[in-house]
Coordinates of C-alpha atoms and ligand atoms in Angstrom, one line a residue:
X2 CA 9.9 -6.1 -26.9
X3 CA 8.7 -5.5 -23.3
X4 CA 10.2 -3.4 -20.9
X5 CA 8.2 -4.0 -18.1
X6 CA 9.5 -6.7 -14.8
X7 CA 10.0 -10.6 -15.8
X8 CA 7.4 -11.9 -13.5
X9 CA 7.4 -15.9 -15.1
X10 CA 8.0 -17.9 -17.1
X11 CA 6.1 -20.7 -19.3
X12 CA 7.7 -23.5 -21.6
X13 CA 7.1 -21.0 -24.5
X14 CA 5.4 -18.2 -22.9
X15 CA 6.4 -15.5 -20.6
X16 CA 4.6 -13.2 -18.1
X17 CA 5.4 -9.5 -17.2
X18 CA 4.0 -7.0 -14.6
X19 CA 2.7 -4.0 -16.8
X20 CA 1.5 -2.3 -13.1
X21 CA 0.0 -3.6 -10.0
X22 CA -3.8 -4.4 -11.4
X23 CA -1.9 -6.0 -15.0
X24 CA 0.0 -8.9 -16.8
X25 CA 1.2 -8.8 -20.2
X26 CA 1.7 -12.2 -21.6
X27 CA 3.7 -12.7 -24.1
X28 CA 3.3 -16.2 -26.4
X29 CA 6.6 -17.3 -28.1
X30 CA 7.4 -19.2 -31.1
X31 CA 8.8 -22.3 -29.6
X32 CA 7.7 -25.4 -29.9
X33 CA 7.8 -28.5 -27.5
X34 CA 7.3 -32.0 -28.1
X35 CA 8.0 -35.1 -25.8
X36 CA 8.4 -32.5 -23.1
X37 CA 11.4 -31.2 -25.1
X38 CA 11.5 -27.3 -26.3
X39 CA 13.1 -27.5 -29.7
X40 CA 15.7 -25.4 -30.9
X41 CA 14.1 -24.6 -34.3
X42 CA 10.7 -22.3 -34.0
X43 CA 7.4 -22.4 -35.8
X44 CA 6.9 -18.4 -37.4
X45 CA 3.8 -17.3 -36.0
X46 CA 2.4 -20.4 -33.4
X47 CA 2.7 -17.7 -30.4
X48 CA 0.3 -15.4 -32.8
X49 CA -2.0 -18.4 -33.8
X50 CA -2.1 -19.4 -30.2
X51 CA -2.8 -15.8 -28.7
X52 CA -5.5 -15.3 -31.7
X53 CA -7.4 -18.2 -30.4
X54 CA -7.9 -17.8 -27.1
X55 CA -8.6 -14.4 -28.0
X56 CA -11.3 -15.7 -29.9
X57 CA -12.5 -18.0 -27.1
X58 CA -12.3 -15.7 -24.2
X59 CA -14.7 -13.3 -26.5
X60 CA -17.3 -16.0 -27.3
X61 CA -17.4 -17.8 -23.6
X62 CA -18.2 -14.4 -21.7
X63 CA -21.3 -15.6 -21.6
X64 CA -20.3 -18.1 -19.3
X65 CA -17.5 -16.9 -17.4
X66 CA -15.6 -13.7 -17.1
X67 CA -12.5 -14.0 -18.3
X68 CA -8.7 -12.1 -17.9
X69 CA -8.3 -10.6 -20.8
X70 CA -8.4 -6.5 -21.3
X71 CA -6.5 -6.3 -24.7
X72 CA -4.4 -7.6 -27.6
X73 CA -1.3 -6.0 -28.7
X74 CA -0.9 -4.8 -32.5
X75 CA 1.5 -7.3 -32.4
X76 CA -0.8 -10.2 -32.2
X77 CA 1.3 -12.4 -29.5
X78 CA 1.0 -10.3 -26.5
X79 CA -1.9 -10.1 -24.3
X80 CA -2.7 -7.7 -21.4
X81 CA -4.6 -9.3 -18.7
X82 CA -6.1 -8.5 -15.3
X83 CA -3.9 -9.4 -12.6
X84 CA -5.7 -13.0 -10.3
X85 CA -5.7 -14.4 -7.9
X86 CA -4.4 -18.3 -9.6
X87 CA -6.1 -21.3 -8.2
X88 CA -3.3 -24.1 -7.1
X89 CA -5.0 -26.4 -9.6
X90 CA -5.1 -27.0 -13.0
X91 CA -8.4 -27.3 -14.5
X92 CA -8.5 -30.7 -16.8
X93 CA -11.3 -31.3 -18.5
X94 CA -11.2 -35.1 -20.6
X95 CA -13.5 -35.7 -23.1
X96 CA -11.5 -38.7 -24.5
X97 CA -9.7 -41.3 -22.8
X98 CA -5.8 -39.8 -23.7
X99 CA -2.9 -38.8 -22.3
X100 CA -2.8 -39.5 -18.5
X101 CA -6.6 -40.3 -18.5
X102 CA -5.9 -43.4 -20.9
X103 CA -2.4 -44.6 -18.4
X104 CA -4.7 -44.3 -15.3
X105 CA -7.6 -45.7 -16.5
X106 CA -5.5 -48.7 -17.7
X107 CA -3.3 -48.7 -14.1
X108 CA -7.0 -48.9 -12.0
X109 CA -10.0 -48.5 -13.8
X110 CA -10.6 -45.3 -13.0
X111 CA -9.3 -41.1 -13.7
X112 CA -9.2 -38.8 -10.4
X113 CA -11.8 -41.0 -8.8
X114 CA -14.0 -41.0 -11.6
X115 CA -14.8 -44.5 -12.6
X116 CA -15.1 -45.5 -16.0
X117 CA -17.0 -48.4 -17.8
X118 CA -14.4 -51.5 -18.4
X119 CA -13.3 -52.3 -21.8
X120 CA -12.3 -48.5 -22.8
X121 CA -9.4 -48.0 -25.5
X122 CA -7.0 -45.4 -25.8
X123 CA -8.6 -42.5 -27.7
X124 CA -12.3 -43.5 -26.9
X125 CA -14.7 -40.7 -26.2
X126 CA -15.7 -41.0 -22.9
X127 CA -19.6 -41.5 -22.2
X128 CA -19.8 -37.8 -21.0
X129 CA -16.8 -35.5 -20.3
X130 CA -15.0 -35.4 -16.9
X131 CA -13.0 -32.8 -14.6
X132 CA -9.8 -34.5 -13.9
X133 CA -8.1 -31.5 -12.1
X134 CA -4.1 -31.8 -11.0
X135 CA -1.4 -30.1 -9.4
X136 CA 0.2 -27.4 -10.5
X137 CA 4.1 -29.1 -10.8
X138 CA 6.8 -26.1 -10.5
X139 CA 9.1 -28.7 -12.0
X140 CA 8.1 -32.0 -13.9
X141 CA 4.6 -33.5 -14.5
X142 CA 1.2 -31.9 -12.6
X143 CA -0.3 -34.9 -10.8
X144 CA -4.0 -35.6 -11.6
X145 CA -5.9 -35.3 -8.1
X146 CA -9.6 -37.0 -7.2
X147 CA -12.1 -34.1 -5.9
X148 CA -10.8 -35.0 -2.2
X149 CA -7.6 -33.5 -2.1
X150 CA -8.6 -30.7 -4.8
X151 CA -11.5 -29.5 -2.2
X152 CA -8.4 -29.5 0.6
X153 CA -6.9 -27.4 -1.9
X154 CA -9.6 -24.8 -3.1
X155 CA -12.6 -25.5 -0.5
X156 CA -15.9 -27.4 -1.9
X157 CA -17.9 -24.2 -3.1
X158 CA -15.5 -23.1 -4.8
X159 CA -14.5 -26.5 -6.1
X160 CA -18.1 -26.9 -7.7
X161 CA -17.9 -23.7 -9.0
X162 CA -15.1 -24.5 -11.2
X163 CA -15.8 -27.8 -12.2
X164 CA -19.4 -27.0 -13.0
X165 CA -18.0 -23.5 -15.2
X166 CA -15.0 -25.9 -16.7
X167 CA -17.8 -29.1 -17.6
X168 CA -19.8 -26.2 -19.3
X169 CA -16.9 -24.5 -21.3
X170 CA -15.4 -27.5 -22.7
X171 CA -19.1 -28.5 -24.0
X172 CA -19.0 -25.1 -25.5
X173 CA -15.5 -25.2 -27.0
X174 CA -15.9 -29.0 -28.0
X175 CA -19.2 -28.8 -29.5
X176 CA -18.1 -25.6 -32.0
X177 CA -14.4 -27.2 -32.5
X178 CA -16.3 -30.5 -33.9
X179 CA -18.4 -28.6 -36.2
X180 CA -15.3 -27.4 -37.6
X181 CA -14.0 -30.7 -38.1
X182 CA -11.6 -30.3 -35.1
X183 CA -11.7 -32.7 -31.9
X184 CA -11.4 -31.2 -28.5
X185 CA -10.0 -34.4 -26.7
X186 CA -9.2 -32.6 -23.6
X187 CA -8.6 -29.4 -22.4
X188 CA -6.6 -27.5 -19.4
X189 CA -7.9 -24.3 -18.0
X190 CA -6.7 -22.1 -15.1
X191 CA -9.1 -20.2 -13.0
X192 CA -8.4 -17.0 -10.4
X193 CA -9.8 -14.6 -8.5
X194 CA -10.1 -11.4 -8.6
X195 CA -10.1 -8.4 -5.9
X196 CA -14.1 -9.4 -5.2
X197 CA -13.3 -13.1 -5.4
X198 CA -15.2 -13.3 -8.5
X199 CA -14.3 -16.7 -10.5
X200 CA -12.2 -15.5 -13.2
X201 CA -11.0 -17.5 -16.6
X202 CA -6.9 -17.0 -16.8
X203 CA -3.9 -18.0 -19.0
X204 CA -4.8 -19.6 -22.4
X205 CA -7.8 -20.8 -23.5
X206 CA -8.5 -23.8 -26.1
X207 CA -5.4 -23.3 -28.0
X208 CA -3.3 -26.7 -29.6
X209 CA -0.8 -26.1 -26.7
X210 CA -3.4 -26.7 -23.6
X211 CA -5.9 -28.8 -25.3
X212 CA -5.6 -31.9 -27.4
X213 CA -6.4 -31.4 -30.9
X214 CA -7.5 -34.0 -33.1
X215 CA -8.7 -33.9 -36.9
X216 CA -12.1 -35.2 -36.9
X217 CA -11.4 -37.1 -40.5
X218 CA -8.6 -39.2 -39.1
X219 CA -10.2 -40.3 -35.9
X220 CA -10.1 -43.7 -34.9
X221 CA -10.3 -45.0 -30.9
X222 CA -7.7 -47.6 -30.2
X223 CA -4.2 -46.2 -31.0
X224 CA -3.3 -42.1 -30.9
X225 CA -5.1 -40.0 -33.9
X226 CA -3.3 -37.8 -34.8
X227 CA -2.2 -34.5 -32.8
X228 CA -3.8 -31.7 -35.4
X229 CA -1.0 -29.5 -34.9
X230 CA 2.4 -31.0 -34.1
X231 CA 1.9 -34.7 -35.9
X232 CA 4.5 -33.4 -38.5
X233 CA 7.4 -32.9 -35.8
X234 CA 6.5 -36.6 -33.9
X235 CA 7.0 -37.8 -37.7
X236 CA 10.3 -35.9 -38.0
X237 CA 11.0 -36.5 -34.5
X238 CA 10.3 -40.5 -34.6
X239 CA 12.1 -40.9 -37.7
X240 CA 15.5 -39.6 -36.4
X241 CA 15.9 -42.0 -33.4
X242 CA 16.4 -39.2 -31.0
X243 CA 16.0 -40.6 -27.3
X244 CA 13.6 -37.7 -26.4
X245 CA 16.0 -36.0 -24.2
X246 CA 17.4 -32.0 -24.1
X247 CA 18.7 -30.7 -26.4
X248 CA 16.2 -31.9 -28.9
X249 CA 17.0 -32.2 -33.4
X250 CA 16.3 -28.7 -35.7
X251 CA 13.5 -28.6 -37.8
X252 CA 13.8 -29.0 -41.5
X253 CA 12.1 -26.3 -43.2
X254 CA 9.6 -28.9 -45.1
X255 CA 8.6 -29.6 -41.3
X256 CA 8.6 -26.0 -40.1
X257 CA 6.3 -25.2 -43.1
X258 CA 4.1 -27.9 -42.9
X259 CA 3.5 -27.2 -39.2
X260 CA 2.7 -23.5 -39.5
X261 CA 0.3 -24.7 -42.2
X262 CA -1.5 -26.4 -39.6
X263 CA -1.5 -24.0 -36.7
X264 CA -2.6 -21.3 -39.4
X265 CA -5.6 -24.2 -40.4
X266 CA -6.7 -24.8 -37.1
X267 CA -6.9 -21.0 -36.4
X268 CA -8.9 -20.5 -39.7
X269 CA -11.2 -23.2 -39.1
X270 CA -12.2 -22.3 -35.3
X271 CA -12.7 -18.4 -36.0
X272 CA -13.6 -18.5 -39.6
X273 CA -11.2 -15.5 -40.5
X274 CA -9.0 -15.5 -43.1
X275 CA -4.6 -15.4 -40.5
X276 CA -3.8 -12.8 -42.6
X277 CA -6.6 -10.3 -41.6
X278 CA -5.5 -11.4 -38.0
X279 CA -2.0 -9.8 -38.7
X280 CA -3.7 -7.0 -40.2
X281 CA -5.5 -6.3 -37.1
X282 CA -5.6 -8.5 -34.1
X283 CA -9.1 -7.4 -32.5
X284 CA -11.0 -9.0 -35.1
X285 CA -11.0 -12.1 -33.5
X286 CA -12.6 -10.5 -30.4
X287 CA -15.7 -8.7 -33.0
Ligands
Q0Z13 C1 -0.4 -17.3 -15.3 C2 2.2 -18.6 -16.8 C3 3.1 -17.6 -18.8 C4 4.5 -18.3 -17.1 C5 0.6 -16.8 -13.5 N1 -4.2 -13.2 -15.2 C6 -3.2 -13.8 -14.4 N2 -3.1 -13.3 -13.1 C7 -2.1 -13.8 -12.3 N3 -1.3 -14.8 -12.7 C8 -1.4 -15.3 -13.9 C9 -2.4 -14.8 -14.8 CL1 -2.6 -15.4 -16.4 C10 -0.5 -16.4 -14.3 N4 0.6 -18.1 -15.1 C11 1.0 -19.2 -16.0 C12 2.0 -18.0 -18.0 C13 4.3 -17.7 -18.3 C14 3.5 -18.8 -16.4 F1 2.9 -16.9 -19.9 N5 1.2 -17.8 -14.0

């Protein structure tokens, strides 16, 4: 594995120092639902996940620079440059779910943004919004308006990053929905680095920071389907479990048919064929 210093953890990821100027994380094959990481894992979601946002960090350059210096042979592991992490998360909501939907419905309106009335769950919003939120070291990040996010970050720099998030979610949403995937929302994270350059960080448009949604199945009013994990919910639902720790195993019927997703959605976003991923994990970035 990695012998280099522990330096965090994720829910399914985890983060080492490779040297002063470098990160290598490292994407797991847990999975998580209702907040709960299940003790059965999904064979290959941390490669899927890493090959995507691979493939995103290589095709948004144009827009931002971004963290990434190389992928690993073995296709989960990422080396990054080393930032400088904003304190907030980086929401962008092109769909009224989620949080968005709950505070919309509580006030009318999502991190002072107001909305039109008569919304329903799931509807596409009239153009997309940064919702941006706390970064929660425990529990559920809390969606902030643009007041206390400036207090946080400073108003230049606050522009900056809602203006370079609104643009990279058009991006990503635009070419997900050719593919017959939904980009409902996403969740980026920004840094620095040693010039203060703005600087794209963690993951980028994967299933596990962004709400995915087959395009077929979509209906507003009600929750589409979740691309990736709809097969566990199923499962999940149909056992009665009460949704706390330690969450059910996976039958293998469940574990199977969720791979087949995670390999879909890859598939369909990059147009390469998972197994010539494996092969060689730099062909996402060509
Ligand atoms: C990302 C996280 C994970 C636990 C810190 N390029 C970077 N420079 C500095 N810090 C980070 C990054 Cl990506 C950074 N996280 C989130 C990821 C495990 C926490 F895999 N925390």
């Amino acid at each position: 594995m990695s012998d280099a210093p522990h330096v965090g953890s994720g829910k399914v990821r985890e983060l080492y120092a490779l040297d002063d100027s470098r990160l290598l994380l490292v994407a797991s094959d847990r999975i998580s639902t209702f907040d709960v990481i299940l003790p059965t894992e999904i064979p290959d979601k941390g490669r899927v996940l890493t090959g995507l946002s691979g493939f995103w960090f290589a095709r948004t350059e144009h827009l931002v620079p971004n963290h990434l210096l190389e992928l690993r042979d073995d296709g989960r592991s990422t080396e990054c440059r080393r930032l400088e992490m904003l304190p907030i998360e980086c929401v962008v909501r092109g769909y009224l779910a989620g949080s968005g939907w709950k505070d919309y419905r509580a006030g009318g309106e999502v991190c002072g943004h107001r909305l039109p009335e008569g919304l329903v769950e799931s509807e596409q919003l009239p153009r997309p919004i940064f919702t941006p939120a706390t970064k929660a070291q425990t529990g559920h990040d809390e969606n902030i308006d643009r007041t206390a996010a400036v207090e946080l970050v400073g108003e230049e720099r606050f522009d900056e990053v809602e203006a370079t998030a609104l643009a990279l979610y058009a991006f990503a949403s635009d070419y997900a929905r050719e593919r017959g995937i939904i980009l409902a929302d996403t969740k980026l994270e920004f840094g620095l680095d040693g010039d203060g350059r703005l600087v794209l960080g963690d993951e980028a448009f994967t299933p596990d920071s962004s709400r995915f949604w087959p395009a077929d199945e979509y209906a507003p009013g009600g929750t589409p389907p979740s691309f990736d994990k709809q097969f566990v919910r199923d499962y999940c639902e149909s056992l009665g479990w009460d949704k706390t720790d330690p969450g059910p195993e996976l039958p293998a019927d469940v574990v199977e048919g969720t791979r087949g997703r995670y390999v879909e959605a890859f598939e369909r976003l990059t147009g390469l064929a998972f197994a010539d991923y494996l092969a060689d994990p730099g062909v996402v970035l060509r």
